[in-house]
């Protein structure tokens, strides 16, 4: 996929950043798109407004206008890549901060991919950000490179063949004659036989899915290196058909031990082909969209880290617990805290919030977040409730823990996680949770 000059143009922006088509917007921190590309993106957003199977535009992008600048498109809480038909790829990165400053684009991509890996939204495989050239490639092309490397390894080991049922009208006789079909098709063709037999072939569902993925990625990759390697891989699948029935092929894949080499590559195929992590979009201007809602990524990432770090035989951890509803009669309004920690001394509730707080009164924490925390505390009889937000440098002015007590038994603590620390971002929190759950406070 390229523009009329044969080149792919990548525009990188941060979550909550804005795009315009007026160069005067650059001085305001906006990214400037070519007018035709901006108009296509605007049309893409409008085409997805209110559709039954489509995301509402307010979920991932908003349209507005600014005096002297004109129309503005702003990203919200979805991150990833939107690939347009004209070759433009718009990369949206999450707003991540280290202890002192906003992370660079390369650091952000590395942290974000680690977050996705931990929640298995991309295949859980080790990788080197350097070898993937994260500073040069957008997220989509990084994922394509990871798919390519996995497929090259598979091809070197050899594609698996299998006996598959074959049924057709042939000039030779083999296997079992299908009498009804033979009479139907060959009353005037004595030289032919409608037969069914087992054929040993590489044209099995797993290989068809891989070939279909390669052909898809050839259309959407904006990297010349990726394109070159994808064409080379396509030659290795020359005797294999493209999948004409994805659901049927997915239902037919083998999961036995002999197919272990295929496990990761098929996870990649499912990611690219089946919309596992994508929001469904439509529109003639769009070639492909790989977008992840950051609140879900943050929620899953933190839950995964807590489960790994907080390991104790007397402590139980549940994610997305559904034990209680807000009302009993009638049973309505399901409560679903992100993490429930149960220990001998009681329950601790944790709820993640992908929101950028500030130095405003109460740090910009919304009343709805506090109402929700209070409801969790009451229903679960929790010892403490934690609201977890991403770290911001301006929060360094906070010199003491942020906490609230309701006066009737609910205690809410606000904690900030520095995602640049990786797994260590929950170390101090895990010690607090363990002490509370075990009664060591």
Coordinates of C-alpha atoms in Angstrom, one line a residue:
X1 CA 0.0 0.0 0.0
X2 CA 1.5 3.3 -1.1
X3 CA 0.6 6.7 -2.3
X4 CA 0.8 7.9 -5.9
X5 CA 4.6 8.3 -5.6
X6 CA 5.0 4.7 -4.5
X7 CA 5.8 5.6 -0.9
X8 CA 4.0 5.1 2.4
X9 CA 3.6 8.2 4.6
X10 CA 3.5 7.6 8.3
X11 CA 2.1 10.3 10.6
X12 CA 2.7 9.6 14.3
X13 CA 0.7 11.2 17.0
X14 CA 0.0 10.7 20.7
X15 CA -3.3 9.7 22.3
X16 CA -5.5 12.9 22.7
X17 CA -3.4 14.6 20.0
X18 CA -5.0 16.4 17.0
X19 CA -4.8 16.5 13.2
X20 CA -5.6 19.4 10.9
X21 CA -5.1 20.3 7.2
X22 CA -4.1 23.9 7.8
X23 CA -0.4 24.4 8.2
X24 CA -1.1 27.1 10.8
X25 CA -2.2 24.4 13.2
X26 CA 1.4 23.2 13.5
X27 CA 2.3 26.1 15.8
X28 CA -0.5 24.9 18.1
X29 CA 1.0 21.4 18.3
X30 CA -1.3 19.8 15.7
X31 CA -0.1 17.3 13.1
X32 CA -0.8 18.5 9.6
X33 CA -2.2 16.1 7.0
X34 CA -2.5 16.6 3.3
X35 CA -6.0 18.0 2.5
X36 CA -7.1 15.0 0.5
X37 CA -5.9 12.6 3.3
X38 CA -7.6 14.6 6.0
X39 CA -10.9 14.6 4.0
X40 CA -10.7 10.8 3.6
X41 CA -10.1 10.4 7.3
X42 CA -13.0 12.6 8.1
X43 CA -15.2 10.6 5.8
X44 CA -14.0 7.4 7.4
X45 CA -15.1 8.7 10.8
X46 CA -18.4 9.8 9.5
X47 CA -19.0 6.4 7.8
X48 CA -18.6 4.7 11.1
X49 CA -21.0 7.0 13.0
X50 CA -23.7 5.0 14.7
X51 CA -23.3 1.8 12.7
X52 CA -24.6 -1.4 14.4
X53 CA -21.3 -3.1 14.2
X54 CA -19.0 0.0 14.2
X55 CA -17.4 2.0 17.0
X56 CA -18.9 5.4 17.7
X57 CA -16.6 8.1 16.5
X58 CA -16.4 9.6 20.0
X59 CA -14.7 6.4 21.2
X60 CA -11.6 6.8 19.1
X61 CA -11.7 10.1 17.2
X62 CA -13.7 13.4 17.4
X63 CA -14.4 16.0 14.8
X64 CA -14.4 19.7 15.7
X65 CA -13.5 23.1 14.4
X66 CA -11.1 25.8 15.6
X67 CA -11.2 29.5 14.5
X68 CA -8.4 30.3 12.2
X69 CA -7.5 26.6 11.7
X70 CA -10.7 25.0 10.4
X71 CA -11.6 21.4 10.9
X72 CA -9.7 19.4 13.6
X73 CA -9.6 15.6 14.2
X74 CA -8.6 14.5 17.6
X75 CA -7.6 11.0 18.8
X76 CA -9.1 9.8 22.0
X77 CA -8.5 6.5 23.9
X78 CA -7.8 4.1 21.1
X79 CA -4.2 3.6 20.0
X80 CA -2.7 1.7 17.0
X81 CA -2.6 2.3 13.3
X82 CA -5.2 3.5 10.7
X83 CA -4.0 2.6 7.2
X84 CA -5.6 4.7 4.4
X85 CA -6.1 3.6 0.8
X86 CA -3.8 6.4 -0.4
X87 CA -0.8 5.0 1.5
X88 CA -1.0 7.2 4.6
X89 CA -0.6 5.3 7.9
X90 CA -1.7 7.2 11.0
X91 CA 0.0 5.8 14.1
X92 CA -1.6 6.7 17.4
X93 CA 0.5 6.0 20.5
X94 CA -0.6 6.0 24.1
X95 CA 0.5 8.9 26.3
X96 CA 3.1 7.3 28.6
X97 CA 5.5 9.0 31.0
X98 CA 8.7 8.0 32.7
X99 CA 9.5 9.6 36.1
X100 CA 10.6 12.9 34.7
X101 CA 9.2 13.4 31.2
X102 CA 7.0 12.1 28.4
X103 CA 8.4 8.9 26.9
X104 CA 9.8 9.1 23.4
X105 CA 7.9 7.4 20.6
X106 CA 10.4 4.5 20.5
X107 CA 10.1 4.0 24.3
X108 CA 6.3 4.3 24.1
X109 CA 6.1 1.6 21.4
X110 CA 8.3 -0.7 23.3
X111 CA 6.3 -0.3 26.6
X112 CA 2.9 -0.5 24.7
X113 CA 3.9 -3.8 22.9
X114 CA 5.0 -5.3 26.3
X115 CA 1.6 -4.3 27.7
X116 CA -0.2 -6.1 24.8
X117 CA 2.0 -9.1 25.1
X118 CA 1.3 -9.5 28.8
X119 CA -2.5 -9.7 28.1
X120 CA -2.0 -12.0 25.1
X121 CA -3.6 -9.5 22.6
X122 CA -0.5 -10.3 20.5
X123 CA 1.3 -13.6 20.6
X124 CA 3.4 -13.9 23.7
X125 CA 6.8 -14.2 22.1
X126 CA 10.1 -12.6 23.2
X127 CA 11.4 -9.9 20.8
X128 CA 14.1 -7.3 20.5
X129 CA 12.9 -3.7 19.9
X130 CA 16.2 -3.0 18.2
X131 CA 15.9 -5.8 15.7
X132 CA 12.4 -4.7 15.0
X133 CA 13.6 -1.1 14.3
X134 CA 10.9 0.3 16.5
X135 CA 12.2 3.8 15.9
X136 CA 11.6 3.5 12.2
X137 CA 8.5 1.3 12.0
X138 CA 4.9 2.0 13.2
X139 CA 3.1 -0.5 15.4
X140 CA 1.4 -2.3 12.5
X141 CA 4.7 -2.8 10.6
X142 CA 6.4 -4.0 13.9
X143 CA 3.6 -6.6 14.2
X144 CA 4.0 -7.6 10.6
X145 CA 7.8 -8.0 11.1
X146 CA 7.1 -10.3 14.1
X147 CA 4.7 -12.4 11.9
X148 CA 7.3 -12.6 9.1
X149 CA 10.1 -13.8 11.4
X150 CA 7.8 -16.5 12.9
X151 CA 6.7 -17.6 9.4
X152 CA 10.3 -17.7 8.1
X153 CA 11.2 -20.1 11.0
X154 CA 8.2 -22.3 10.2
X155 CA 9.1 -22.5 6.5
X156 CA 12.7 -23.4 7.3
X157 CA 11.4 -26.3 9.5
X158 CA 9.0 -27.4 6.7
X159 CA 5.3 -27.0 6.2
X160 CA 3.2 -29.8 7.5
X161 CA 1.2 -32.0 5.2
X162 CA -1.9 -34.1 6.1
X163 CA -4.4 -36.5 4.7
X164 CA -7.5 -34.6 3.7
X165 CA -10.7 -35.8 2.1
X166 CA -10.8 -34.9 -1.6
X167 CA -14.0 -35.2 -3.6
X168 CA -14.2 -34.4 -7.3
X169 CA -15.0 -35.5 -10.8
X170 CA -11.7 -37.1 -12.1
X171 CA -10.3 -38.8 -15.2
X172 CA -9.0 -41.6 -13.0
X173 CA -10.5 -44.0 -10.5
X174 CA -9.2 -44.0 -6.9
X175 CA -10.8 -44.4 -3.5
X176 CA -14.6 -44.6 -3.3
X177 CA -17.1 -44.0 -6.1
X178 CA -19.8 -41.5 -5.2
X179 CA -22.6 -43.2 -7.0
X180 CA -25.3 -40.6 -6.9
X181 CA -22.9 -37.8 -8.0
X182 CA -21.3 -40.0 -10.6
X183 CA -24.7 -40.7 -12.2
X184 CA -25.6 -37.1 -12.1
X185 CA -22.5 -35.7 -13.7
X186 CA -21.2 -38.6 -15.9
X187 CA -24.2 -40.1 -17.7
X188 CA -22.6 -38.8 -20.9
X189 CA -19.0 -39.0 -19.8
X190 CA -17.9 -42.6 -19.4
X191 CA -14.3 -41.5 -19.2
X192 CA -14.8 -39.7 -15.8
X193 CA -15.4 -40.9 -12.2
X194 CA -16.9 -38.9 -9.4
X195 CA -14.8 -40.2 -6.5
X196 CA -13.8 -39.5 -2.9
X197 CA -10.3 -40.3 -1.6
X198 CA -7.7 -39.2 1.0
X199 CA -5.0 -36.9 -0.4
X200 CA -1.7 -36.2 1.4
X201 CA -1.1 -32.5 0.8
X202 CA 0.3 -29.3 2.2
X203 CA -3.0 -27.7 1.3
X204 CA -4.4 -28.0 4.8
X205 CA -6.4 -25.4 6.8
X206 CA -3.4 -24.1 8.8
X207 CA -1.3 -23.4 5.7
X208 CA -4.3 -21.8 3.9
X209 CA -4.8 -19.4 6.9
X210 CA -1.1 -18.5 6.8
X211 CA -1.2 -17.8 3.1
X212 CA -4.3 -15.7 3.4
X213 CA -2.6 -13.7 6.1
X214 CA 0.5 -13.1 3.9
X215 CA -1.7 -11.9 1.1
X216 CA -3.5 -9.5 3.4
X217 CA -0.3 -8.1 4.8
X218 CA 1.1 -7.5 1.4
X219 CA -1.8 -5.1 0.7
X220 CA -1.4 -3.1 4.0
X221 CA 2.3 -3.1 4.8
X222 CA 4.0 0.2 4.4
X223 CA 7.6 -1.2 4.8
X224 CA 9.6 -2.1 1.7
X225 CA 11.6 -4.7 3.8
X226 CA 8.4 -6.3 4.9
X227 CA 7.0 -6.3 1.4
X228 CA 10.1 -8.0 0.1
X229 CA 10.0 -10.8 2.7
X230 CA 6.3 -11.3 2.3
X231 CA 6.7 -11.9 -1.4
X232 CA 9.4 -14.4 -0.7
X233 CA 7.2 -16.2 1.8
X234 CA 4.3 -16.2 -0.7
X235 CA 6.5 -18.3 -3.0
X236 CA 6.8 -21.0 -0.3
X237 CA 3.0 -21.3 -0.2
X238 CA 2.6 -21.5 -4.0
X239 CA 0.9 -24.9 -3.9
X240 CA -1.5 -23.9 -1.2
X241 CA -4.9 -22.3 -1.7
X242 CA -6.1 -19.0 -0.2
X243 CA -8.7 -19.7 2.4
X244 CA -12.2 -19.2 0.9
X245 CA -14.0 -20.1 4.2
X246 CA -12.2 -18.7 7.2
X247 CA -14.6 -19.9 9.8
X248 CA -14.5 -23.4 8.4
X249 CA -10.7 -23.5 8.3
X250 CA -10.4 -22.1 11.8
X251 CA -12.7 -24.9 13.0
X252 CA -10.6 -27.5 11.2
X253 CA -7.1 -26.7 12.5
X254 CA -5.3 -29.4 14.4
X255 CA -4.1 -28.8 18.0
X256 CA -2.2 -32.0 18.5
X257 CA 1.5 -32.0 19.6
X258 CA 2.8 -32.5 16.0
X259 CA 1.5 -29.0 15.2
X260 CA 3.3 -27.2 18.1
X261 CA 5.5 -25.2 15.6
X262 CA 2.3 -23.7 14.2
X263 CA 0.9 -22.4 17.5
X264 CA 2.4 -18.9 17.6
X265 CA 2.0 -18.3 13.8
X266 CA -1.7 -19.2 14.0
X267 CA -2.1 -16.7 16.9
X268 CA -0.7 -14.1 14.6
X269 CA -3.1 -15.2 11.8
X270 CA -6.1 -15.0 14.1
X271 CA -5.0 -11.5 15.2
X272 CA -4.8 -10.2 11.6
X273 CA -7.6 -12.1 10.0
X274 CA -10.3 -12.5 12.7
X275 CA -10.5 -9.0 14.2
X276 CA -9.6 -10.4 17.7
X277 CA -8.2 -7.1 18.9
X278 CA -9.7 -4.8 16.4
X279 CA -12.7 -2.5 16.4
X280 CA -14.7 -3.3 13.3
X281 CA -14.6 -0.4 10.8
X282 CA -15.8 0.2 7.3
X283 CA -15.3 2.7 4.5
X284 CA -13.8 2.9 1.1
X285 CA -11.0 5.3 2.3
X286 CA -9.8 2.7 4.8
X287 CA -7.4 -0.2 4.0
X288 CA -7.0 -1.5 7.5
X289 CA -7.3 -0.5 11.1
X290 CA -5.5 -1.9 14.1
X291 CA -6.8 -0.1 17.1
X292 CA -6.7 -1.0 20.8
X293 CA -8.8 0.6 23.6
X294 CA -6.3 1.8 26.1
X295 CA -8.5 1.4 29.2
X296 CA -8.8 -2.3 28.4
X297 CA -5.1 -2.7 27.7
X298 CA -4.2 -0.9 31.0
X299 CA -6.8 -2.9 32.9
X300 CA -5.5 -6.3 31.6
X301 CA -1.9 -5.4 32.0
X302 CA -2.1 -4.3 35.6
X303 CA -4.2 -7.4 36.5
X304 CA -1.7 -9.6 34.9
X305 CA 1.2 -8.0 36.8
X306 CA -0.6 -8.2 40.2
X307 CA -1.2 -11.9 39.6
X308 CA 2.4 -12.5 38.8
X309 CA 3.9 -10.5 41.6
X310 CA 1.4 -11.1 44.4
X311 CA 1.8 -14.9 45.0
X312 CA 0.9 -16.2 48.4
X313 CA -0.9 -19.5 49.4
X314 CA -3.3 -17.6 51.6
X315 CA -4.2 -14.9 49.1
X316 CA -6.6 -15.3 46.2
X317 CA -6.8 -12.9 43.3
X318 CA -9.8 -12.6 40.9
X319 CA -10.0 -10.4 37.8
X320 CA -13.3 -9.0 36.6
X321 CA -15.2 -10.5 39.6
X322 CA -19.0 -10.7 39.2
X323 CA -20.0 -11.8 42.7
X324 CA -22.3 -8.8 43.5
X325 CA -24.9 -6.6 41.9
X326 CA -25.7 -3.2 43.1
X327 CA -29.3 -4.1 43.9
X328 CA -30.8 -7.4 45.1
X329 CA -34.5 -7.0 44.3
X330 CA -34.7 -7.0 41.4
X331 CA -31.1 -8.2 40.8
X332 CA -29.8 -5.3 38.6
X333 CA -26.6 -3.4 37.8
X334 CA -23.7 -5.9 37.8
X335 CA -20.6 -4.8 39.8
X336 CA -17.4 -5.8 38.1
X337 CA -14.2 -4.5 39.9
X338 CA -11.0 -5.1 37.9
X339 CA -9.1 -6.9 40.7
X340 CA -10.3 -8.5 43.9
X341 CA -7.7 -9.6 46.4
X342 CA -9.0 -12.0 49.1
X343 CA -6.9 -12.8 52.2
X344 CA -7.4 -14.0 55.8
X345 CA -7.9 -10.4 57.0
X346 CA -10.5 -9.5 54.3
X347 CA -10.9 -8.1 50.8
X348 CA -9.1 -5.4 48.9
X349 CA -10.5 -4.0 45.7
X350 CA -8.5 -2.5 42.8
X351 CA -9.9 -0.6 39.9
X352 CA -7.8 0.7 37.0
X353 CA -8.5 4.0 35.3
X354 CA -6.8 5.0 32.1
X355 CA -7.1 8.8 32.8
X356 CA -4.5 11.5 33.0
X357 CA -5.0 13.3 36.4
X358 CA -3.7 16.7 37.2
X359 CA -2.9 19.1 40.1
X360 CA -6.5 20.4 40.1
X361 CA -8.6 19.9 43.3
X362 CA -8.8 16.2 44.1
X363 CA -6.4 15.8 41.1
X364 CA -9.2 15.7 38.6
X365 CA -10.6 12.4 39.9
X366 CA -14.2 12.2 38.7
X367 CA -17.1 11.8 41.0
X368 CA -18.3 8.8 39.1
X369 CA -15.0 7.0 39.8
X370 CA -15.4 7.7 43.5
X371 CA -19.1 6.7 43.5
X372 CA -18.0 3.4 41.9
X373 CA -15.2 2.9 44.4
X374 CA -17.6 3.5 47.3
X375 CA -20.1 1.0 45.9
X376 CA -17.3 -1.6 45.6
X377 CA -16.2 -0.9 49.2
X378 CA -19.8 -1.3 50.6
X379 CA -20.8 -4.4 48.6
X380 CA -17.6 -6.3 49.1
X381 CA -17.0 -5.1 52.7
X382 CA -13.5 -4.2 51.5
X383 CA -10.8 -3.2 53.9
X384 CA -9.5 -0.8 51.3
X385 CA -10.3 0.2 47.7
X386 CA -7.5 1.3 45.4
X387 CA -8.0 3.5 42.3
X388 CA -5.0 3.0 39.9
X389 CA -4.0 5.7 37.4
X390 CA -1.0 6.1 35.1
X391 CA 1.8 8.2 36.4
X392 CA 2.3 11.8 35.3
X393 CA 5.5 14.0 36.0
X394 CA 3.4 16.8 37.4
X395 CA 2.2 14.4 40.1
X396 CA 5.7 14.4 41.6
X397 CA 4.6 17.4 43.7
X398 CA 2.4 15.0 45.8
X399 CA 4.4 14.4 48.9
X400 CA 2.0 12.1 50.8
X401 CA -0.4 9.2 49.9
X402 CA -3.7 10.3 48.4
X403 CA -6.6 8.8 50.4
X404 CA -10.2 9.3 51.3
X405 CA -12.3 8.0 54.2
X406 CA -16.1 8.0 53.9
X407 CA -16.9 8.0 57.7
X408 CA -19.0 4.9 57.3
X409 CA -16.3 2.3 56.7
X410 CA -15.1 2.9 53.1
X411 CA -11.4 3.8 52.6
X412 CA -10.3 4.7 49.1
X413 CA -6.6 5.0 48.1
X414 CA -5.3 6.6 44.9
X415 CA -2.1 5.1 43.4
X416 CA -0.1 6.1 40.4
X417 CA 1.8 3.5 38.3
X418 CA 5.0 4.4 36.4
X419 CA 4.6 2.1 33.4
X420 CA 8.2 2.8 32.3
X421 CA 9.3 0.6 35.2
X422 CA 7.7 -2.5 33.7
X423 CA 6.8 -5.2 36.2
X424 CA 8.4 -3.1 39.0
X425 CA 5.6 -0.5 38.7
X426 CA 3.4 -2.7 41.0
X427 CA 6.1 -3.8 43.5
X428 CA 5.3 -1.3 46.2
X429 CA 1.6 -1.7 45.7
X430 CA 1.9 -5.5 45.9
X431 CA 3.6 -5.2 49.3
X432 CA 0.8 -3.0 50.6
X433 CA -1.9 -5.4 49.3
X434 CA -0.2 -8.5 50.8
X435 CA 0.2 -6.8 54.2
X436 CA -3.5 -5.7 54.2
X437 CA -4.8 -9.1 53.0
X438 CA -2.7 -10.9 55.6
X439 CA -3.4 -8.4 58.4
X440 CA 0.2 -7.3 58.8
X441 CA -0.6 -3.5 58.7

